[in-house]
Amino acid sequence: MKRFKERDGFKKHILIVDDEFVNREILGNIFNGLYDVTYAEDGEQAMEILREKPYDFALMLLDLLMPKMDGFTVIKYCKEDELLKRIPIIVMTSEKSAEIESIRLGAIDFITKPYDMPEVILARVERIIEFAEDKNIIQATEKDSLTGLYTKEYFLRYISQIEKYAPGTKMDAVVLNIDHFHLINEIYGRDFGDEILVLVANELQDMIENMHGGLASRVNADTFYVYLEHKDIYGHNVLEKINRQIYERTGTQNIRVRLGVYPDVDKAVQPEMWYDRAVIACNRIREDYTRNVAYYDKKLYDRAIYEEKLIRDFYTAVTEKQLMVYFQPKFNITGDRPRLSSAEALIRWKHPELGMISPGDFVPLFEGNGLIQKLDNYVWEEAARQIRLWKDKYNVTIPVSVNVSRIDIYDPKLFDKLTNLVEKYGLTTNEYMLEITESAYSENVNELIDVVNKLREKGFKIELDDFGSGYSSLNMLTTLPIDVLKMDMKFIRNMLTDYKNLKLVEIILDIARLLKVPVIAEGVEEENQYKTLKDRGCDVIQGYYFSKPLPASEFNLLIEKDLEEQ
């Protein structure tokens, strides 16, 4: 009987329940040394033992006819208890009619008295314990413990099963995402975040029931998948209800849910691809608060193919220098005439097949997939090299500011990368400035401030880009370690036609004076804009009024012109 001995380094624990001492002894001898055995003389005693230690037992052998509480009642109680119903029950009886009733109530097997075949009993007990443990593992991994929805793995498995039996039914793949969910956990705590997730899960379950069937899954922290029969219009009532409840609980409209739908899925491709496409649709409205639902269509498909090509060609673009750094000049307007004072490094991509690609096409794409860090590192190197070339050629310094993305902030090698570049090209930190967008300060503020303080201690100048775009508060300005404010171009664009925008420009200039930092106005395109900003005390202007972004060879002409006018 060696094959029945303890497995996995420990003995399984079984409970034998029988009012006859002789039967308990016989069974005990059969299992002796192979399992840990606990005995109960009747149903009441068995229930006391089970309720005290519900996780201890791998199996119960149960007599049916006992005083105080019979075996049928024990089975009934166990199957109604969430903790005990996982324990497989083998009934022990000599009554054929009782076997059927016990199985109907929830017993998994039966052993006929008298116990004259120990090898058969041991084999059946071992096999049933194995099946029960496998079942419990499946149940534990099948559903998300928080929401009760399917895990991604089982969700996709069940979709495959559905397609076997209903291959011709039109179906939709739906993705739901909670915008800025990390802010819920950071501001309100993880327990509150869990409440929101459960709220969303419950609403999805209701949606499935109202649509007469479907599947739902929570695939990660803030994303849900749904599989439903095709319909033409989606989610407005559900989304409005969820978003209203989130707003009532948080008081902010920045946290909302949005849907991406891949309608009438192409069943010639794998389900994973359906949801990739639904995610693409969902992501298209990440920053668009005018709508909550987006559909995957031919236009999005073509866009996805285009973006996939950009991602695939990125590394070749780096090695072959298809990526070019342009420089947009900044002019100091505090004196009698504008003077070239510095520049911002901007990226351009001259693709051998697609021609000049707008940064608006690839920068947000790379921000989303992590390639932005490699792109930034490329720009940083090229900008530092160009500052050195200008110093050597013209014996002047043209400081250049480079963008530091949110993902760069959390790079443990950030400080070393920047200081090594400055040292490599013989620059000072005053010549190599860093731009950080205002939105970066909305995430993990304390860590960001620590990083920026460390950079400033080394001498780097920090420009706060896109100031006024809607993330920071006036109170926050007192803690931000910055050296320059860059005013968001939205204010400049509308300040001559909208009095409120003009007043906001004046307020930002007043704030900068209070903080004793200069202001750079971006997006200046007209002379009236230039004069208005100069009259109100703006320090530096950047925009097409003076110059569009230029390759280094054309920027040289601006330097030469400025030197001639000195």
Short mmCIF file of C-alpha atoms in Angstrom, two decimals, residues 15-400:
data_model
loop_
_atom_site.label_atom_id
_atom_site.label_comp_id
_atom_site.label_asym_id
_atom_site.label_seq_id
_atom_site.Cartn_x
_atom_site.Cartn_y
_atom_site.Cartn_z
CA LEU A 15 -12.80 12.94 9.74
CA ILE A 16 -14.53 9.61 10.46
CA VAL A 17 -18.08 9.98 11.80
CA ASP A 18 -19.78 6.77 13.06
CA ASP A 19 -21.66 5.96 16.24
CA GLU A 20 -20.36 2.38 16.24
CA PHE A 21 -16.98 2.01 17.99
CA VAL A 22 -16.13 -1.12 15.98
CA ASN A 23 -16.65 0.68 12.66
CA ARG A 24 -14.46 3.57 13.78
CA GLU A 25 -11.72 1.11 14.79
CA ILE A 26 -11.89 -0.77 11.46
CA LEU A 27 -11.63 2.41 9.41
CA GLY A 28 -8.93 3.77 11.70
CA ASN A 29 -6.83 0.68 11.10
CA ILE A 30 -7.28 0.98 7.35
CA PHE A 31 -6.03 4.59 7.35
CA ASN A 32 -3.47 4.19 10.13
CA GLY A 33 -0.15 5.81 9.26
CA LEU A 34 -1.44 7.00 5.88
CA TYR A 35 -3.70 9.86 7.00
CA ASP A 36 -4.22 11.90 10.15
CA VAL A 37 -7.59 10.77 11.50
CA THR A 38 -10.09 12.49 13.80
CA TYR A 39 -13.20 10.65 15.09
CA ALA A 40 -16.72 11.79 15.90
CA GLU A 41 -19.38 9.59 17.53
CA ASP A 42 -22.42 11.38 16.05
CA GLY A 43 -23.50 14.23 13.80
CA GLU A 44 -23.53 16.91 16.49
CA GLN A 45 -19.97 16.15 17.53
CA ALA A 46 -18.89 16.12 13.89
CA MET A 47 -20.38 19.59 13.29
CA GLU A 48 -18.65 20.98 16.39
CA ILE A 49 -15.30 19.66 15.14
CA LEU A 50 -15.85 20.97 11.62
CA ARG A 51 -16.95 24.44 12.70
CA GLU A 52 -13.96 24.78 15.02
CA LYS A 53 -11.47 23.84 12.30
CA PRO A 54 -13.19 24.19 8.90
CA TYR A 55 -9.95 24.25 6.91
CA ASP A 56 -8.35 21.19 8.51
CA PHE A 57 -10.10 18.35 6.75
CA ALA A 58 -9.50 16.99 3.26
CA LEU A 59 -12.40 14.51 3.45
CA MET A 60 -15.18 13.22 5.70
CA LEU A 61 -16.36 9.57 5.98
CA LEU A 62 -19.92 9.78 7.29
CA ASP A 63 -22.32 7.18 8.65
CA LEU A 64 -25.94 7.97 7.87
CA LEU A 65 -27.86 6.36 10.72
CA MET A 66 -26.73 7.94 14.04
CA PRO A 67 -28.36 9.31 17.21
CA LYS A 68 -28.63 13.07 18.01
CA MET A 69 -27.99 14.10 14.39
CA ASP A 70 -28.04 11.73 11.44
CA GLY A 71 -25.74 11.83 8.43
CA PHE A 72 -28.37 13.34 6.11
CA THR A 73 -28.59 16.42 8.36
CA VAL A 74 -24.79 16.71 8.51
CA ILE A 75 -24.63 16.69 4.70
CA LYS A 76 -27.33 19.34 4.51
CA TYR A 77 -25.58 21.65 7.01
CA CYS A 78 -22.22 21.25 5.29
CA LYS A 79 -23.57 22.07 1.84
CA GLU A 80 -25.20 25.25 3.18
CA ASP A 81 -21.97 26.46 4.81
CA GLU A 82 -19.50 28.41 2.59
CA LEU A 83 -16.47 27.04 4.45
CA LEU A 84 -17.61 23.44 4.84
CA LYS A 85 -19.13 22.78 1.44
CA ARG A 86 -15.67 22.35 -0.08
CA ILE A 87 -15.07 19.17 2.03
CA PRO A 88 -15.95 16.02 0.01
CA ILE A 89 -18.22 13.59 1.86
CA ILE A 90 -18.26 9.80 1.45
CA VAL A 91 -21.25 8.16 3.08
CA MET A 92 -21.00 4.74 4.75
CA THR A 93 -24.12 2.65 4.59
CA SER A 94 -25.57 -0.77 3.95
CA GLU A 95 -28.89 0.74 2.78
CA LYS A 96 -29.11 0.92 -1.02
CA SER A 97 -31.96 3.46 -0.94
CA ALA A 98 -29.93 5.73 1.35
CA GLU A 99 -27.11 5.91 -1.20
CA ILE A 100 -29.29 7.68 -3.77
CA GLU A 101 -30.65 10.19 -1.23
CA SER A 102 -27.21 11.04 0.14
CA ILE A 103 -25.75 11.61 -3.32
CA ARG A 104 -28.73 13.85 -4.15
CA LEU A 105 -28.06 15.92 -1.03
CA GLY A 106 -24.43 16.47 -1.93
CA ALA A 107 -22.31 13.48 -0.91
CA ILE A 108 -19.67 12.67 -3.49
CA ASP A 109 -19.46 8.86 -3.10
CA PHE A 110 -20.46 5.95 -0.86
CA ILE A 111 -18.79 2.94 0.73
CA THR A 112 -20.83 -0.17 1.40
CA LYS A 113 -20.64 -1.85 4.78
CA PRO A 114 -19.00 -4.13 5.84
CA TYR A 115 -15.52 -2.79 5.00
CA ASP A 116 -14.03 -5.91 3.46
CA MET A 117 -11.93 -4.33 0.66
CA PRO A 118 -9.38 -1.91 2.27
CA GLU A 119 -7.41 -1.41 -0.98
CA VAL A 120 -10.56 -0.24 -2.80
CA ILE A 121 -11.50 2.11 0.07
CA LEU A 122 -8.01 3.65 0.13
CA ALA A 123 -7.94 4.10 -3.65
CA ARG A 124 -11.35 5.81 -3.69
CA VAL A 125 -10.45 8.10 -0.78
CA GLU A 126 -7.17 9.17 -2.39
CA ARG A 127 -8.79 9.83 -5.78
CA ILE A 128 -11.67 11.84 -4.28
CA ILE A 129 -9.26 13.99 -2.24
CA GLU A 130 -7.26 14.71 -5.42
CA PHE A 131 -10.40 15.66 -7.37
CA ALA A 132 -11.65 17.89 -4.55
CA GLU A 133 -8.33 19.72 -4.23
CA ASP A 134 -8.19 20.29 -8.00
CA LYS A 135 -11.75 21.61 -7.93
CA ASN A 136 -10.96 23.99 -5.06
CA ILE A 137 -7.89 25.31 -6.90
CA ILE A 138 -9.97 25.90 -10.03
CA GLN A 139 -12.67 27.70 -8.06
CA ALA A 140 -10.06 29.89 -6.35
CA THR A 141 -8.46 30.90 -9.66
CA GLU A 142 -11.63 31.06 -11.74
CA LYS A 143 -13.11 34.13 -10.07
CA ASP A 144 -11.62 37.43 -8.97
CA SER A 145 -11.76 37.32 -5.17
CA LEU A 146 -12.85 40.97 -4.86
CA THR A 147 -15.54 41.34 -7.51
CA GLY A 148 -16.63 37.75 -8.17
CA LEU A 149 -16.10 38.24 -11.91
CA TYR A 150 -14.10 35.75 -13.96
CA THR A 151 -10.35 36.06 -14.11
CA LYS A 152 -8.96 36.80 -17.57
CA GLU A 153 -7.72 33.25 -18.14
CA TYR A 154 -11.09 31.60 -17.44
CA PHE A 155 -12.99 34.38 -19.20
CA LEU A 156 -11.15 33.63 -22.44
CA ARG A 157 -11.60 29.87 -21.93
CA TYR A 158 -15.36 30.23 -21.56
CA ILE A 159 -15.53 32.44 -24.64
CA SER A 160 -13.93 29.62 -26.61
CA GLN A 161 -16.54 27.21 -25.25
CA ILE A 162 -19.38 29.58 -26.17
CA GLU A 163 -18.06 29.82 -29.71
CA LYS A 164 -18.10 26.04 -30.08
CA TYR A 165 -21.85 25.90 -29.43
CA ALA A 166 -22.97 29.23 -30.93
CA PRO A 167 -20.48 30.05 -33.69
CA GLY A 168 -22.90 32.04 -35.82
CA THR A 169 -24.11 34.49 -33.17
CA LYS A 170 -22.97 38.10 -33.60
CA MET A 171 -20.99 39.07 -30.50
CA ASP A 172 -19.32 42.22 -29.18
CA ALA A 173 -16.10 42.57 -27.20
CA VAL A 174 -16.39 45.41 -24.67
CA VAL A 175 -13.66 46.94 -22.52
CA LEU A 176 -14.42 49.19 -19.56
CA ASN A 177 -11.67 51.24 -17.91
CA ILE A 178 -11.67 53.55 -14.88
CA ASP A 179 -9.77 56.76 -15.64
CA HIS A 180 -7.21 57.86 -13.03
CA PHE A 181 -8.08 54.92 -10.77
CA HIS A 182 -4.69 55.21 -9.05
CA LEU A 183 -5.86 58.58 -7.67
CA ILE A 184 -8.75 56.86 -5.88
CA ASN A 185 -6.35 54.57 -4.02
CA GLU A 186 -3.89 57.37 -3.28
CA ILE A 187 -6.44 59.95 -2.13
CA TYR A 188 -9.23 57.87 -0.61
CA GLY A 189 -7.43 54.65 0.33
CA ARG A 190 -7.43 51.11 -1.04
CA ASP A 191 -10.63 50.09 0.76
CA PHE A 192 -12.52 52.88 -0.97
CA GLY A 193 -10.93 51.87 -4.28
CA ASP A 194 -12.18 48.33 -3.72
CA GLU A 195 -15.70 49.69 -3.17
CA ILE A 196 -15.56 51.40 -6.56
CA LEU A 197 -14.38 48.20 -8.25
CA VAL A 198 -17.20 46.21 -6.68
CA LEU A 199 -19.67 48.92 -7.72
CA VAL A 200 -18.51 48.66 -11.34
CA ALA A 201 -18.58 44.85 -11.25
CA ASN A 202 -22.14 44.81 -9.92
CA GLU A 203 -23.32 47.19 -12.64
CA LEU A 204 -21.70 45.02 -15.31
CA GLN A 205 -23.43 41.96 -13.91
CA ASP A 206 -26.75 43.82 -14.06
CA MET A 207 -26.03 44.83 -17.65
CA ILE A 208 -25.35 41.20 -18.57
CA GLU A 209 -28.56 40.04 -16.91
CA ASN A 210 -30.60 42.74 -18.64
CA MET A 211 -29.14 41.70 -21.97
CA HIS A 212 -30.01 38.04 -21.28
CA GLY A 213 -26.55 36.62 -20.95
CA GLY A 214 -22.87 37.18 -21.42
CA LEU A 215 -19.60 37.06 -19.52
CA ALA A 216 -17.66 39.64 -17.53
CA SER A 217 -14.09 39.65 -16.25
CA ARG A 218 -11.84 41.89 -14.22
CA VAL A 219 -8.53 41.59 -16.05
CA ASN A 220 -6.41 43.96 -13.95
CA ALA A 221 -6.70 46.70 -11.35
CA ASP A 222 -8.98 49.07 -13.25
CA THR A 223 -9.99 47.26 -16.46
CA PHE A 224 -12.93 44.96 -17.18
CA TYR A 225 -13.81 42.81 -20.20
CA VAL A 226 -17.37 41.94 -21.23
CA TYR A 227 -18.60 39.52 -23.93
CA LEU A 228 -22.17 40.11 -25.11
CA GLU A 229 -24.49 39.54 -28.01
CA HIS A 230 -24.20 42.35 -30.53
CA LYS A 231 -26.16 45.56 -30.10
CA ASP A 232 -26.00 48.90 -31.92
CA ILE A 233 -25.85 51.31 -28.98
CA TYR A 234 -23.88 50.74 -25.79
CA GLY A 235 -23.57 51.65 -22.23
CA HIS A 236 -25.02 55.14 -21.88
CA ASN A 237 -27.37 54.26 -19.03
CA VAL A 238 -24.83 52.01 -17.36
CA LEU A 239 -22.01 54.53 -17.71
CA GLU A 240 -24.13 57.43 -16.51
CA LYS A 241 -25.16 55.44 -13.44
CA ILE A 242 -21.59 54.37 -12.59
CA ASN A 243 -20.09 57.81 -13.24
CA ARG A 244 -22.81 59.47 -11.18
CA GLN A 245 -22.09 57.17 -8.24
CA ILE A 246 -18.34 57.76 -8.52
CA TYR A 247 -18.91 61.52 -8.61
CA GLU A 248 -21.21 61.35 -5.56
CA ARG A 249 -18.51 59.47 -3.65
CA THR A 250 -15.43 61.46 -4.78
CA GLY A 251 -16.73 64.89 -5.79
CA THR A 252 -14.50 64.94 -8.87
CA GLN A 253 -15.27 64.43 -12.56
CA ASN A 254 -11.69 63.48 -13.42
CA ILE A 255 -12.43 59.91 -12.32
CA ARG A 256 -14.87 58.25 -14.69
CA VAL A 257 -15.45 55.03 -16.61
CA ARG A 258 -15.27 54.73 -20.37
CA LEU A 259 -16.14 51.95 -22.82
CA GLY A 260 -14.32 50.64 -25.87
CA VAL A 261 -16.38 48.36 -28.11
CA TYR A 262 -15.30 46.03 -30.89
CA PRO A 263 -18.70 45.28 -32.45
CA ASP A 264 -19.53 42.04 -34.29
CA VAL A 265 -16.11 40.56 -33.66
CA ASP A 266 -14.16 38.87 -36.43
CA LYS A 267 -14.23 35.24 -35.35
CA ALA A 268 -11.40 34.35 -37.72
CA VAL A 269 -8.98 35.90 -35.19
CA GLN A 270 -8.30 34.96 -31.58
CA PRO A 271 -10.38 36.45 -28.70
CA GLU A 272 -7.28 38.15 -27.29
CA MET A 273 -7.14 40.24 -30.46
CA TRP A 274 -10.80 41.22 -30.08
CA TYR A 275 -10.00 42.81 -26.75
CA ASP A 276 -6.79 44.39 -28.02
CA ARG A 277 -9.00 46.19 -30.55
CA ALA A 278 -11.59 47.15 -27.95
CA VAL A 279 -8.76 48.55 -25.79
CA ILE A 280 -7.58 50.67 -28.73
CA ALA A 281 -11.08 52.15 -29.00
CA CYS A 282 -11.25 52.72 -25.25
CA ASN A 283 -7.88 54.48 -25.19
CA ARG A 284 -8.94 56.88 -27.94
CA ILE A 285 -11.17 58.69 -25.47
CA ARG A 286 -8.77 58.68 -22.53
CA GLU A 287 -8.41 62.46 -22.60
CA ASP A 288 -11.69 63.21 -24.37
CA TYR A 289 -14.26 64.06 -21.71
CA THR A 290 -16.96 64.83 -24.27
CA ARG A 291 -17.74 61.14 -24.76
CA ASN A 292 -17.55 57.91 -22.80
CA VAL A 293 -18.00 55.29 -25.53
CA ALA A 294 -15.82 54.60 -28.58
CA TYR A 295 -16.12 51.92 -31.27
CA TYR A 296 -13.38 50.07 -33.08
CA ASP A 297 -13.81 50.48 -36.86
CA LYS A 298 -11.84 50.49 -40.12
CA LYS A 299 -10.39 53.91 -39.32
CA LEU A 300 -9.09 52.71 -35.98
CA TYR A 301 -7.82 49.52 -37.60
CA ASP A 302 -5.80 51.54 -40.12
CA ARG A 303 -4.54 53.75 -37.32
CA ALA A 304 -3.51 50.70 -35.28
CA ILE A 305 -1.57 49.29 -38.25
CA TYR A 306 0.11 52.67 -38.72
CA GLU A 307 1.08 52.90 -35.07
CA GLU A 308 2.36 49.34 -35.09
CA LYS A 309 4.64 50.27 -37.97
CA LEU A 310 5.94 53.30 -36.06
CA ILE A 311 6.72 51.11 -33.06
CA ARG A 312 8.38 48.48 -35.22
CA ASP A 313 10.49 51.08 -37.08
CA PHE A 314 11.49 53.08 -34.01
CA TYR A 315 14.81 51.34 -33.29
CA THR A 316 15.85 51.60 -36.93
CA ALA A 317 14.99 55.30 -36.80
CA VAL A 318 17.33 55.75 -33.86
CA THR A 319 20.28 53.89 -35.36
CA GLU A 320 19.87 55.49 -38.81
CA LYS A 321 19.36 59.02 -37.44
CA GLN A 322 15.93 59.36 -39.05
CA LEU A 323 14.96 61.12 -35.82
CA MET A 324 16.10 64.72 -35.97
CA VAL A 325 16.22 67.27 -33.19
CA TYR A 326 14.86 70.69 -34.12
CA PHE A 327 15.31 73.78 -31.99
CA GLN A 328 12.64 76.41 -31.39
CA PRO A 329 14.20 79.70 -30.29
CA LYS A 330 13.13 81.61 -27.20
CA PHE A 331 13.50 85.38 -27.20
CA ASN A 332 13.98 87.56 -24.15
CA ILE A 333 11.69 90.60 -24.55
CA THR A 334 12.53 92.50 -21.37
CA GLY A 335 14.93 94.90 -23.12
CA ASP A 336 14.65 97.41 -25.93
CA ARG A 337 14.60 94.68 -28.55
CA PRO A 338 14.04 90.93 -28.47
CA ARG A 339 17.22 88.92 -27.95
CA LEU A 340 17.81 85.27 -28.70
CA SER A 341 18.22 83.75 -25.24
CA SER A 342 17.72 79.98 -25.48
CA ALA A 343 15.92 77.20 -27.31
CA GLU A 344 13.72 74.18 -26.77
CA ALA A 345 14.73 70.82 -28.26
CA LEU A 346 11.89 69.23 -30.25
CA ILE A 347 11.86 65.91 -32.07
CA ARG A 348 11.03 65.29 -35.73
CA TRP A 349 10.94 62.00 -37.65
CA LYS A 350 11.82 61.81 -41.34
CA HIS A 351 10.63 58.32 -42.23
CA PRO A 352 12.05 56.82 -45.47
CA GLU A 353 8.58 55.59 -46.55
CA LEU A 354 6.10 57.82 -44.70
CA GLY A 355 7.95 61.11 -44.99
CA MET A 356 7.88 63.67 -42.17
CA ILE A 357 5.84 62.27 -39.28
CA SER A 358 4.19 64.66 -36.86
CA PRO A 359 5.36 64.38 -33.24
CA GLY A 360 1.65 64.30 -32.39
CA ASP A 361 1.55 60.87 -34.03
CA PHE A 362 4.45 59.17 -32.29
CA VAL A 363 5.15 61.02 -29.02
CA PRO A 364 1.80 60.14 -27.34
CA LEU A 365 2.16 56.61 -28.73
CA PHE A 366 5.58 56.18 -27.17
CA GLU A 367 4.40 57.74 -23.93
CA GLY A 368 1.83 54.96 -23.75
CA ASN A 369 4.15 52.03 -24.43
CA GLY A 370 7.32 53.16 -22.62
CA LEU A 371 9.46 53.95 -25.68
CA ILE A 372 9.34 57.62 -24.71
CA GLN A 373 12.23 57.06 -22.34
CA LYS A 374 14.51 55.88 -25.13
CA LEU A 375 13.29 58.74 -27.32
CA ASP A 376 14.01 61.27 -24.56
CA ASN A 377 17.49 59.84 -24.04
CA TYR A 378 18.16 60.28 -27.77
CA VAL A 379 17.01 63.91 -27.69
CA TRP A 380 19.03 64.63 -24.56
CA GLU A 381 22.23 63.40 -26.22
CA GLU A 382 21.63 65.30 -29.47
CA ALA A 383 20.77 68.52 -27.62
CA ALA A 384 23.91 68.37 -25.46
CA ARG A 385 26.05 67.69 -28.52
CA GLN A 386 24.54 70.68 -30.35
CA ILE A 387 25.11 73.08 -27.43
CA ARG A 388 28.77 72.06 -27.54
CA LEU A 389 28.96 72.61 -31.31
CA TRP A 390 27.50 76.13 -30.99
CA LYS A 391 29.93 77.00 -28.20
CA ASP A 392 32.88 75.84 -30.30
CA LYS A 393 31.70 77.54 -33.51
CA TYR A 394 30.39 80.87 -32.19
CA ASN A 395 32.00 81.12 -28.75
CA VAL A 396 28.53 81.72 -27.26
CA THR A 397 26.20 79.62 -25.19
CA ILE A 398 22.67 78.95 -26.37
CA PRO A 399 21.02 77.15 -23.44
CA VAL A 400 18.66 74.39 -24.56
#
